[in-house]
Amino acid sequence: MTAPLVMDSAGLGELAGQPSVALRALLAEALRRDRDVLVPAAVCAELARGRDRTAAVESVLARRPGADAPAVTVVDLDLDAAKQVGAILHALGAGSEDLVDASVVAVCAMSGGGMVVTGDPDDIGRLAQAVPMVRIVTRSPN
């Protein structure tokens, strides 16, 4: 199994709107490589504000895999994942303001690595330092 493609709020938000050529290419490559596309539930919480934005997120999550993109799977924050997020925050002395990004890094760590589609590669890179044994790379959605 290939390491997953993990979406942060910028990645999922763009996918819920007008995906760029770069994001469409990343999704097509994920499909070719049989890569899972994952989004932590905390990312959905960050985006699902108001009826229109919530409907856009739900639409993305309801899509069936197609010829151009795989389905997006929500990863729930269970106790094991919560402990991983807490360990990441603790290791870096980070606060709750980094909780959503730490959940993205935790999903990668629990998957053995991954590629994060992010609008803030510096934040993801900083948090990824807490799991140095896991390869986490970032790509912009645009």
mmCIF file with all atom_site columns, N, CA, C and O in Angstrom, residues 59-105:
data_model
loop_
_atom_site.group_PDB
_atom_site.id
_atom_site.type_symbol
_atom_site.label_atom_id
_atom_site.label_alt_id
_atom_site.label_comp_id
_atom_site.label_asym_id
_atom_site.label_entity_id
_atom_site.label_seq_id
_atom_site.pdbx_PDB_ins_code
_atom_site.Cartn_x
_atom_site.Cartn_y
_atom_site.Cartn_z
_atom_site.occupancy
_atom_site.B_iso_or_equiv
_atom_site.pdbx_formal_charge
_atom_site.auth_seq_id
_atom_site.auth_comp_id
_atom_site.auth_asym_id
_atom_site.auth_atom_id
_atom_site.pdbx_PDB_model_num
ATOM 1   N N  . SER A 1 59  ? -20.587 17.202 -0.063  1.00 0.00 ? 59  SER A N  1
ATOM 2   C CA . SER A 1 59  ? -20.580 16.793 -1.463  1.00 0.00 ? 59  SER A CA 1
ATOM 3   C C  . SER A 1 59  ? -19.267 16.098 -1.832  1.00 0.00 ? 59  SER A C  1
ATOM 4   O O  . SER A 1 59  ? -19.263 15.067 -2.494  1.00 0.00 ? 59  SER A O  1
ATOM 5   N N  . VAL A 1 60  ? -18.150 16.671 -1.380  1.00 0.00 ? 60  VAL A N  1
ATOM 6   C CA . VAL A 1 60  ? -16.845 16.053 -1.647  1.00 0.00 ? 60  VAL A CA 1
ATOM 7   C C  . VAL A 1 60  ? -16.763 14.673 -1.005  1.00 0.00 ? 60  VAL A C  1
ATOM 8   O O  . VAL A 1 60  ? -16.301 13.707 -1.620  1.00 0.00 ? 60  VAL A O  1
ATOM 9   N N  . LEU A 1 61  ? -17.238 14.576 0.220   1.00 0.00 ? 61  LEU A N  1
ATOM 10  C CA . LEU A 1 61  ? -17.131 13.314 0.948   1.00 0.00 ? 61  LEU A CA 1
ATOM 11  C C  . LEU A 1 61  ? -18.076 12.244 0.416   1.00 0.00 ? 61  LEU A C  1
ATOM 12  O O  . LEU A 1 61  ? -17.828 11.055 0.608   1.00 0.00 ? 61  LEU A O  1
ATOM 13  N N  . ALA A 1 62  ? -19.123 12.660 -0.282  1.00 0.00 ? 62  ALA A N  1
ATOM 14  C CA . ALA A 1 62  ? -20.091 11.709 -0.825  1.00 0.00 ? 62  ALA A CA 1
ATOM 15  C C  . ALA A 1 62  ? -19.699 11.185 -2.203  1.00 0.00 ? 62  ALA A C  1
ATOM 16  O O  . ALA A 1 62  ? -20.291 10.230 -2.690  1.00 0.00 ? 62  ALA A O  1
ATOM 17  N N  . ARG A 1 63  ? -18.685 11.797 -2.821  1.00 0.00 ? 63  ARG A N  1
ATOM 18  C CA . ARG A 1 63  ? -18.284 11.389 -4.172  1.00 0.00 ? 63  ARG A CA 1
ATOM 19  C C  . ARG A 1 63  ? -17.750 9.968  -4.184  1.00 0.00 ? 63  ARG A C  1
ATOM 20  O O  . ARG A 1 63  ? -16.969 9.566  -3.328  1.00 0.00 ? 63  ARG A O  1
ATOM 21  N N  . ARG A 1 64  ? -18.157 9.254  -5.183  1.00 0.00 ? 64  ARG A N  1
ATOM 22  C CA . ARG A 1 64  ? -17.646 7.903  -5.417  1.00 0.00 ? 64  ARG A CA 1
ATOM 23  C C  . ARG A 1 64  ? -16.337 8.019  -6.189  1.00 0.00 ? 64  ARG A C  1
ATOM 24  O O  . ARG A 1 64  ? -16.130 8.973  -6.927  1.00 0.00 ? 64  ARG A O  1
ATOM 25  N N  . PRO A 1 65  ? -15.462 7.034  -6.041  1.00 0.00 ? 65  PRO A N  1
ATOM 26  C CA . PRO A 1 65  ? -14.231 7.081  -6.836  1.00 0.00 ? 65  PRO A CA 1
ATOM 27  C C  . PRO A 1 65  ? -14.580 7.092  -8.324  1.00 0.00 ? 65  PRO A C  1
ATOM 28  O O  . PRO A 1 65  ? -15.497 6.408  -8.743  1.00 0.00 ? 65  PRO A O  1
ATOM 29  N N  . GLY A 1 66  ? -13.845 7.879  -9.078  1.00 0.00 ? 66  GLY A N  1
ATOM 30  C CA . GLY A 1 66  ? -14.102 7.972  -10.511 1.00 0.00 ? 66  GLY A CA 1
ATOM 31  C C  . GLY A 1 66  ? -12.832 7.776  -11.304 1.00 0.00 ? 66  GLY A C  1
ATOM 32  O O  . GLY A 1 66  ? -11.790 7.395  -10.767 1.00 0.00 ? 66  GLY A O  1
ATOM 33  N N  . ALA A 1 67  ? -12.929 8.053  -12.583 1.00 0.00 ? 67  ALA A N  1
ATOM 34  C CA . ALA A 1 67  ? -11.789 7.882  -13.474 1.00 0.00 ? 67  ALA A CA 1
ATOM 35  C C  . ALA A 1 67  ? -10.699 8.905  -13.206 1.00 0.00 ? 67  ALA A C  1
ATOM 36  O O  . ALA A 1 67  ? -9.549  8.683  -13.539 1.00 0.00 ? 67  ALA A O  1
ATOM 37  N N  . ASP A 1 68  ? -11.075 10.039 -12.589 1.00 0.00 ? 68  ASP A N  1
ATOM 38  C CA . ASP A 1 68  ? -10.096 11.099 -12.384 1.00 0.00 ? 68  ASP A CA 1
ATOM 39  C C  . ASP A 1 68  ? -9.698  11.325 -10.927 1.00 0.00 ? 68  ASP A C  1
ATOM 40  O O  . ASP A 1 68  ? -8.772  12.062 -10.651 1.00 0.00 ? 68  ASP A O  1
ATOM 41  N N  . ALA A 1 69  ? -10.384 10.700 -9.987  1.00 0.00 ? 69  ALA A N  1
ATOM 42  C CA . ALA A 1 69  ? -10.048 10.926 -8.575  1.00 0.00 ? 69  ALA A CA 1
ATOM 43  C C  . ALA A 1 69  ? -10.617 9.818  -7.698  1.00 0.00 ? 69  ALA A C  1
ATOM 44  O O  . ALA A 1 69  ? -11.703 9.308  -7.963  1.00 0.00 ? 69  ALA A O  1
ATOM 45  N N  . PRO A 1 70  ? -9.875  9.468  -6.650  1.00 0.00 ? 70  PRO A N  1
ATOM 46  C CA . PRO A 1 70  ? -10.393 8.495  -5.683  1.00 0.00 ? 70  PRO A CA 1
ATOM 47  C C  . PRO A 1 70  ? -11.362 9.162  -4.713  1.00 0.00 ? 70  PRO A C  1
ATOM 48  O O  . PRO A 1 70  ? -11.480 10.384 -4.688  1.00 0.00 ? 70  PRO A O  1
ATOM 49  N N  . ALA A 1 71  ? -12.058 8.364  -3.947  1.00 0.00 ? 71  ALA A N  1
ATOM 50  C CA . ALA A 1 71  ? -12.939 8.891  -2.902  1.00 0.00 ? 71  ALA A CA 1
ATOM 51  C C  . ALA A 1 71  ? -12.092 9.463  -1.765  1.00 0.00 ? 71  ALA A C  1
ATOM 52  O O  . ALA A 1 71  ? -10.939 9.078  -1.577  1.00 0.00 ? 71  ALA A O  1
ATOM 53  N N  . VAL A 1 72  ? -12.677 10.375 -1.019  1.00 0.00 ? 72  VAL A N  1
ATOM 54  C CA . VAL A 1 72  ? -12.031 10.951 0.165   1.00 0.00 ? 72  VAL A CA 1
ATOM 55  C C  . VAL A 1 72  ? -12.637 10.278 1.389   1.00 0.00 ? 72  VAL A C  1
ATOM 56  O O  . VAL A 1 72  ? -13.855 10.218 1.533   1.00 0.00 ? 72  VAL A O  1
ATOM 57  N N  . THR A 1 73  ? -11.779 9.773  2.270   1.00 0.00 ? 73  THR A N  1
ATOM 58  C CA . THR A 1 73  ? -12.216 9.071  3.467   1.00 0.00 ? 73  THR A CA 1
ATOM 59  C C  . THR A 1 73  ? -11.930 9.918  4.701   1.00 0.00 ? 73  THR A C  1
ATOM 60  O O  . THR A 1 73  ? -10.814 10.414 4.875   1.00 0.00 ? 73  THR A O  1
ATOM 61  N N  . VAL A 1 74  ? -12.926 10.075 5.552   1.00 0.00 ? 74  VAL A N  1
ATOM 62  C CA . VAL A 1 74  ? -12.756 10.815 6.807   1.00 0.00 ? 74  VAL A CA 1
ATOM 63  C C  . VAL A 1 74  ? -12.151 9.872  7.844   1.00 0.00 ? 74  VAL A C  1
ATOM 64  O O  . VAL A 1 74  ? -12.613 8.748  8.015   1.00 0.00 ? 74  VAL A O  1
ATOM 65  N N  . VAL A 1 75  ? -11.117 10.351 8.522   1.00 0.00 ? 75  VAL A N  1
ATOM 66  C CA . VAL A 1 75  ? -10.477 9.591  9.597   1.00 0.00 ? 75  VAL A CA 1
ATOM 67  C C  . VAL A 1 75  ? -10.953 10.177 10.920  1.00 0.00 ? 75  VAL A C  1
ATOM 68  O O  . VAL A 1 75  ? -10.681 11.348 11.228  1.00 0.00 ? 75  VAL A O  1
ATOM 69  N N  . ASP A 1 76  ? -11.690 9.372  11.678  1.00 0.00 ? 76  ASP A N  1
ATOM 70  C CA . ASP A 1 76  ? -12.203 9.831  12.964  1.00 0.00 ? 76  ASP A CA 1
ATOM 71  C C  . ASP A 1 76  ? -11.080 9.973  13.982  1.00 0.00 ? 76  ASP A C  1
ATOM 72  O O  . ASP A 1 76  ? -10.085 9.250  13.926  1.00 0.00 ? 76  ASP A O  1
ATOM 73  N N  . LEU A 1 77  ? -11.255 10.874 14.910  1.00 0.00 ? 77  LEU A N  1
ATOM 74  C CA . LEU A 1 77  ? -10.285 11.084 15.979  1.00 0.00 ? 77  LEU A CA 1
ATOM 75  C C  . LEU A 1 77  ? -10.689 10.207 17.160  1.00 0.00 ? 77  LEU A C  1
ATOM 76  O O  . LEU A 1 77  ? -11.383 10.643 18.074  1.00 0.00 ? 77  LEU A O  1
ATOM 77  N N  . ASP A 1 78  ? -10.258 8.936  17.115  1.00 0.00 ? 78  ASP A N  1
ATOM 78  C CA . ASP A 1 78  ? -10.521 8.027  18.231  1.00 0.00 ? 78  ASP A CA 1
ATOM 79  C C  . ASP A 1 78  ? -9.453  8.249  19.299  1.00 0.00 ? 78  ASP A C  1
ATOM 80  O O  . ASP A 1 78  ? -8.601  9.137  19.167  1.00 0.00 ? 78  ASP A O  1
ATOM 81  N N  . LEU A 1 79  ? -9.475  7.451  20.344  1.00 0.00 ? 79  LEU A N  1
ATOM 82  C CA . LEU A 1 79  ? -8.547  7.665  21.447  1.00 0.00 ? 79  LEU A CA 1
ATOM 83  C C  . LEU A 1 79  ? -7.092  7.501  21.018  1.00 0.00 ? 79  LEU A C  1
ATOM 84  O O  . LEU A 1 79  ? -6.231  8.295  21.417  1.00 0.00 ? 79  LEU A O  1
ATOM 85  N N  . ASP A 1 80  ? -6.796  6.497  20.196  1.00 0.00 ? 80  ASP A N  1
ATOM 86  C CA . ASP A 1 80  ? -5.415  6.316  19.738  1.00 0.00 ? 80  ASP A CA 1
ATOM 87  C C  . ASP A 1 80  ? -4.940  7.526  18.936  1.00 0.00 ? 80  ASP A C  1
ATOM 88  O O  . ASP A 1 80  ? -3.819  8.003  19.121  1.00 0.00 ? 80  ASP A O  1
ATOM 89  N N  . ALA A 1 81  ? -5.788  8.015  18.033  1.00 0.00 ? 81  ALA A N  1
ATOM 90  C CA . ALA A 1 81  ? -5.426  9.187  17.242  1.00 0.00 ? 81  ALA A CA 1
ATOM 91  C C  . ALA A 1 81  ? -5.293  10.418 18.135  1.00 0.00 ? 81  ALA A C  1
ATOM 92  O O  . ALA A 1 81  ? -4.378  11.226 17.954  1.00 0.00 ? 81  ALA A O  1
ATOM 93  N N  . ALA A 1 82  ? -6.191  10.556 19.104  1.00 0.00 ? 82  ALA A N  1
ATOM 94  C CA . ALA A 1 82  ? -6.127  11.699 20.025  1.00 0.00 ? 82  ALA A CA 1
ATOM 95  C C  . ALA A 1 82  ? -4.817  11.691 20.806  1.00 0.00 ? 82  ALA A C  1
ATOM 96  O O  . ALA A 1 82  ? -4.200  12.744 21.007  1.00 0.00 ? 82  ALA A O  1
ATOM 97  N N  . LYS A 1 83  ? -4.383  10.509 21.225  1.00 0.00 ? 83  LYS A N  1
ATOM 98  C CA . LYS A 1 83  ? -3.107  10.423 21.953  1.00 0.00 ? 83  LYS A CA 1
ATOM 99  C C  . LYS A 1 83  ? -1.939  10.786 21.044  1.00 0.00 ? 83  LYS A C  1
ATOM 100 O O  . LYS A 1 83  ? -0.980  11.433 21.483  1.00 0.00 ? 83  LYS A O  1
ATOM 101 N N  . GLN A 1 84  ? -2.007  10.403 19.766  1.00 0.00 ? 84  GLN A N  1
ATOM 102 C CA . GLN A 1 84  ? -0.955  10.754 18.805  1.00 0.00 ? 84  GLN A CA 1
ATOM 103 C C  . GLN A 1 84  ? -0.922  12.274 18.603  1.00 0.00 ? 84  GLN A C  1
ATOM 104 O O  . GLN A 1 84  ? 0.150   12.871 18.593  1.00 0.00 ? 84  GLN A O  1
ATOM 105 N N  . VAL A 1 85  ? -2.084  12.889 18.448  1.00 0.00 ? 85  VAL A N  1
ATOM 106 C CA . VAL A 1 85  ? -2.157  14.343 18.308  1.00 0.00 ? 85  VAL A CA 1
ATOM 107 C C  . VAL A 1 85  ? -1.576  15.014 19.555  1.00 0.00 ? 85  VAL A C  1
ATOM 108 O O  . VAL A 1 85  ? -0.760  15.931 19.456  1.00 0.00 ? 85  VAL A O  1
ATOM 109 N N  . GLY A 1 86  ? -1.966  14.546 20.726  1.00 0.00 ? 86  GLY A N  1
ATOM 110 C CA . GLY A 1 86  ? -1.443  15.103 21.969  1.00 0.00 ? 86  GLY A CA 1
ATOM 111 C C  . GLY A 1 86  ? 0.067   14.956 22.081  1.00 0.00 ? 86  GLY A C  1
ATOM 112 O O  . GLY A 1 86  ? 0.759   15.871 22.528  1.00 0.00 ? 86  GLY A O  1
ATOM 113 N N  . ALA A 1 87  ? 0.590   13.812 21.657  1.00 0.00 ? 87  ALA A N  1
ATOM 114 C CA . ALA A 1 87  ? 2.044   13.587 21.698  1.00 0.00 ? 87  ALA A CA 1
ATOM 115 C C  . ALA A 1 87  ? 2.775   14.547 20.766  1.00 0.00 ? 87  ALA A C  1
ATOM 116 O O  . ALA A 1 87  ? 3.845   15.064 21.108  1.00 0.00 ? 87  ALA A O  1
ATOM 117 N N  . ILE A 1 88  ? 2.209   14.794 19.601  1.00 0.00 ? 88  ILE A N  1
ATOM 118 C CA . ILE A 1 88  ? 2.815   15.737 18.647  1.00 0.00 ? 88  ILE A CA 1
ATOM 119 C C  . ILE A 1 88  ? 2.831   17.139 19.246  1.00 0.00 ? 88  ILE A C  1
ATOM 120 O O  . ILE A 1 88  ? 3.866   17.817 19.236  1.00 0.00 ? 88  ILE A O  1
ATOM 121 N N  . LEU A 1 89  ? 1.710   17.560 19.792  1.00 0.00 ? 89  LEU A N  1
ATOM 122 C CA . LEU A 1 89  ? 1.641   18.892 20.396  1.00 0.00 ? 89  LEU A CA 1
ATOM 123 C C  . LEU A 1 89  ? 2.608   19.013 21.574  1.00 0.00 ? 89  LEU A C  1
ATOM 124 O O  . LEU A 1 89  ? 3.323   20.010 21.709  1.00 0.00 ? 89  LEU A O  1
ATOM 125 N N  . HIS A 1 90  ? 2.644   17.987 22.405  1.00 0.00 ? 90  HIS A N  1
ATOM 126 C CA . HIS A 1 90  ? 3.516   18.005 23.580  1.00 0.00 ? 90  HIS A CA 1
ATOM 127 C C  . HIS A 1 90  ? 4.989   18.052 23.169  1.00 0.00 ? 90  HIS A C  1
ATOM 128 O O  . HIS A 1 90  ? 5.779   18.815 23.757  1.00 0.00 ? 90  HIS A O  1
ATOM 129 N N  . ALA A 1 91  ? 5.368   17.255 22.195  1.00 0.00 ? 91  ALA A N  1
ATOM 130 C CA . ALA A 1 91  ? 6.777   17.180 21.784  1.00 0.00 ? 91  ALA A CA 1
ATOM 131 C C  . ALA A 1 91  ? 7.312   18.527 21.331  1.00 0.00 ? 91  ALA A C  1
ATOM 132 O O  . ALA A 1 91  ? 8.504   18.816 21.504  1.00 0.00 ? 91  ALA A O  1
ATOM 133 N N  . LEU A 1 92  ? 6.445   19.353 20.782  1.00 0.00 ? 92  LEU A N  1
ATOM 134 C CA . LEU A 1 92  ? 6.888   20.643 20.261  1.00 0.00 ? 92  LEU A CA 1
ATOM 135 C C  . LEU A 1 92  ? 6.484   21.821 21.139  1.00 0.00 ? 92  LEU A C  1
ATOM 136 O O  . LEU A 1 92  ? 6.748   22.966 20.798  1.00 0.00 ? 92  LEU A O  1
ATOM 137 N N  . GLY A 1 93  ? 5.827   21.528 22.252  1.00 0.00 ? 93  GLY A N  1
ATOM 138 C CA . GLY A 1 93  ? 5.347   22.605 23.117  1.00 0.00 ? 93  GLY A CA 1
ATOM 139 C C  . GLY A 1 93  ? 4.297   23.453 22.415  1.00 0.00 ? 93  GLY A C  1
ATOM 140 O O  . GLY A 1 93  ? 4.160   24.642 22.698  1.00 0.00 ? 93  GLY A O  1
ATOM 141 N N  . ALA A 1 94  ? 3.553   22.839 21.496  1.00 0.00 ? 94  ALA A N  1
ATOM 142 C CA . ALA A 1 94  ? 2.543   23.562 20.726  1.00 0.00 ? 94  ALA A CA 1
ATOM 143 C C  . ALA A 1 94  ? 1.229   23.591 21.498  1.00 0.00 ? 94  ALA A C  1
ATOM 144 O O  . ALA A 1 94  ? 0.974   22.745 22.351  1.00 0.00 ? 94  ALA A O  1
ATOM 145 N N  . GLY A 1 95  ? 0.390   24.560 21.160  1.00 0.00 ? 95  GLY A N  1
ATOM 146 C CA . GLY A 1 95  ? -0.893  24.717 21.839  1.00 0.00 ? 95  GLY A CA 1
ATOM 147 C C  . GLY A 1 95  ? -2.055  24.199 21.011  1.00 0.00 ? 95  GLY A C  1
ATOM 148 O O  . GLY A 1 95  ? -1.883  23.680 19.902  1.00 0.00 ? 95  GLY A O  1
ATOM 149 N N  . SER A 1 96  ? -3.235  24.382 21.548  1.00 0.00 ? 96  SER A N  1
ATOM 150 C CA . SER A 1 96  ? -4.460  23.912 20.907  1.00 0.00 ? 96  SER A CA 1
ATOM 151 C C  . SER A 1 96  ? -4.710  24.552 19.545  1.00 0.00 ? 96  SER A C  1
ATOM 152 O O  . SER A 1 96  ? -5.430  23.992 18.727  1.00 0.00 ? 96  SER A O  1
ATOM 153 N N  . GLU A 1 97  ? -4.121  25.715 19.300  1.00 0.00 ? 97  GLU A N  1
ATOM 154 C CA . GLU A 1 97  ? -4.291  26.353 17.993  1.00 0.00 ? 97  GLU A CA 1
ATOM 155 C C  . GLU A 1 97  ? -3.708  25.504 16.862  1.00 0.00 ? 97  GLU A C  1
ATOM 156 O O  . GLU A 1 97  ? -4.042  25.687 15.698  1.00 0.00 ? 97  GLU A O  1
ATOM 157 N N  . ASP A 1 98  ? -2.858  24.546 17.204  1.00 0.00 ? 98  ASP A N  1
ATOM 158 C CA . ASP A 1 98  ? -2.253  23.648 16.209  1.00 0.00 ? 98  ASP A CA 1
ATOM 159 C C  . ASP A 1 98  ? -2.935  22.284 16.155  1.00 0.00 ? 98  ASP A C  1
ATOM 160 O O  . ASP A 1 98  ? -2.446  21.373 15.490  1.00 0.00 ? 98  ASP A O  1
ATOM 161 N N  . LEU A 1 99  ? -4.053  22.142 16.840  1.00 0.00 ? 99  LEU A N  1
ATOM 162 C CA . LEU A 1 99  ? -4.710  20.843 16.947  1.00 0.00 ? 99  LEU A CA 1
ATOM 163 C C  . LEU A 1 99  ? -5.118  20.261 15.595  1.00 0.00 ? 99  LEU A C  1
ATOM 164 O O  . LEU A 1 99  ? -4.896  19.086 15.334  1.00 0.00 ? 99  LEU A O  1
ATOM 165 N N  . VAL A 1 100 ? -5.702  21.059 14.717  1.00 0.00 ? 100 VAL A N  1
ATOM 166 C CA . VAL A 1 100 ? -6.149  20.535 13.420  1.00 0.00 ? 100 VAL A CA 1
ATOM 167 C C  . VAL A 1 100 ? -4.946  20.107 12.581  1.00 0.00 ? 100 VAL A C  1
ATOM 168 O O  . VAL A 1 100 ? -4.934  19.003 12.019  1.00 0.00 ? 100 VAL A O  1
ATOM 169 N N  . ASP A 1 101 ? -3.919  20.947 12.493  1.00 0.00 ? 101 ASP A N  1
ATOM 170 C CA . ASP A 1 101 ? -2.726  20.564 11.730  1.00 0.00 ? 101 ASP A CA 1
ATOM 171 C C  . ASP A 1 101 ? -2.036  19.353 12.361  1.00 0.00 ? 101 ASP A C  1
ATOM 172 O O  . ASP A 1 101 ? -1.525  18.486 11.651  1.00 0.00 ? 101 ASP A O  1
ATOM 173 N N  . ALA A 1 102 ? -2.031  19.279 13.679  1.00 0.00 ? 102 ALA A N  1
ATOM 174 C CA . ALA A 1 102 ? -1.442  18.102 14.334  1.00 0.00 ? 102 ALA A CA 1
ATOM 175 C C  . ALA A 1 102 ? -2.232  16.846 14.010  1.00 0.00 ? 102 ALA A C  1
ATOM 176 O O  . ALA A 1 102 ? -1.649  15.760 13.894  1.00 0.00 ? 102 ALA A O  1
ATOM 177 N N  . SER A 1 103 ? -3.534  16.977 13.822  1.00 0.00 ? 103 SER A N  1
ATOM 178 C CA . SER A 1 103 ? -4.327  15.793 13.447  1.00 0.00 ? 103 SER A CA 1
ATOM 179 C C  . SER A 1 103 ? -3.972  15.335 12.039  1.00 0.00 ? 103 SER A C  1
ATOM 180 O O  . SER A 1 103 ? -3.968  14.131 11.757  1.00 0.00 ? 103 SER A O  1
ATOM 181 N N  . VAL A 1 104 ? -3.629  16.259 11.158  1.00 0.00 ? 104 VAL A N  1
ATOM 182 C CA . VAL A 1 104 ? -3.179  15.907 9.807   1.00 0.00 ? 104 VAL A CA 1
ATOM 183 C C  . VAL A 1 104 ? -1.866  15.129 9.895   1.00 0.00 ? 104 VAL A C  1
ATOM 184 O O  . VAL A 1 104 ? -1.699  14.079 9.267   1.00 0.00 ? 104 VAL A O  1
ATOM 185 N N  . VAL A 1 105 ? -0.941  15.628 10.692  1.00 0.00 ? 105 VAL A N  1
ATOM 186 C CA . VAL A 1 105 ? 0.350   14.951 10.873  1.00 0.00 ? 105 VAL A CA 1
ATOM 187 C C  . VAL A 1 105 ? 0.143   13.584 11.528  1.00 0.00 ? 105 VAL A C  1
ATOM 188 O O  . VAL A 1 105 ? 0.768   12.598 11.139  1.00 0.00 ? 105 VAL A O  1
#
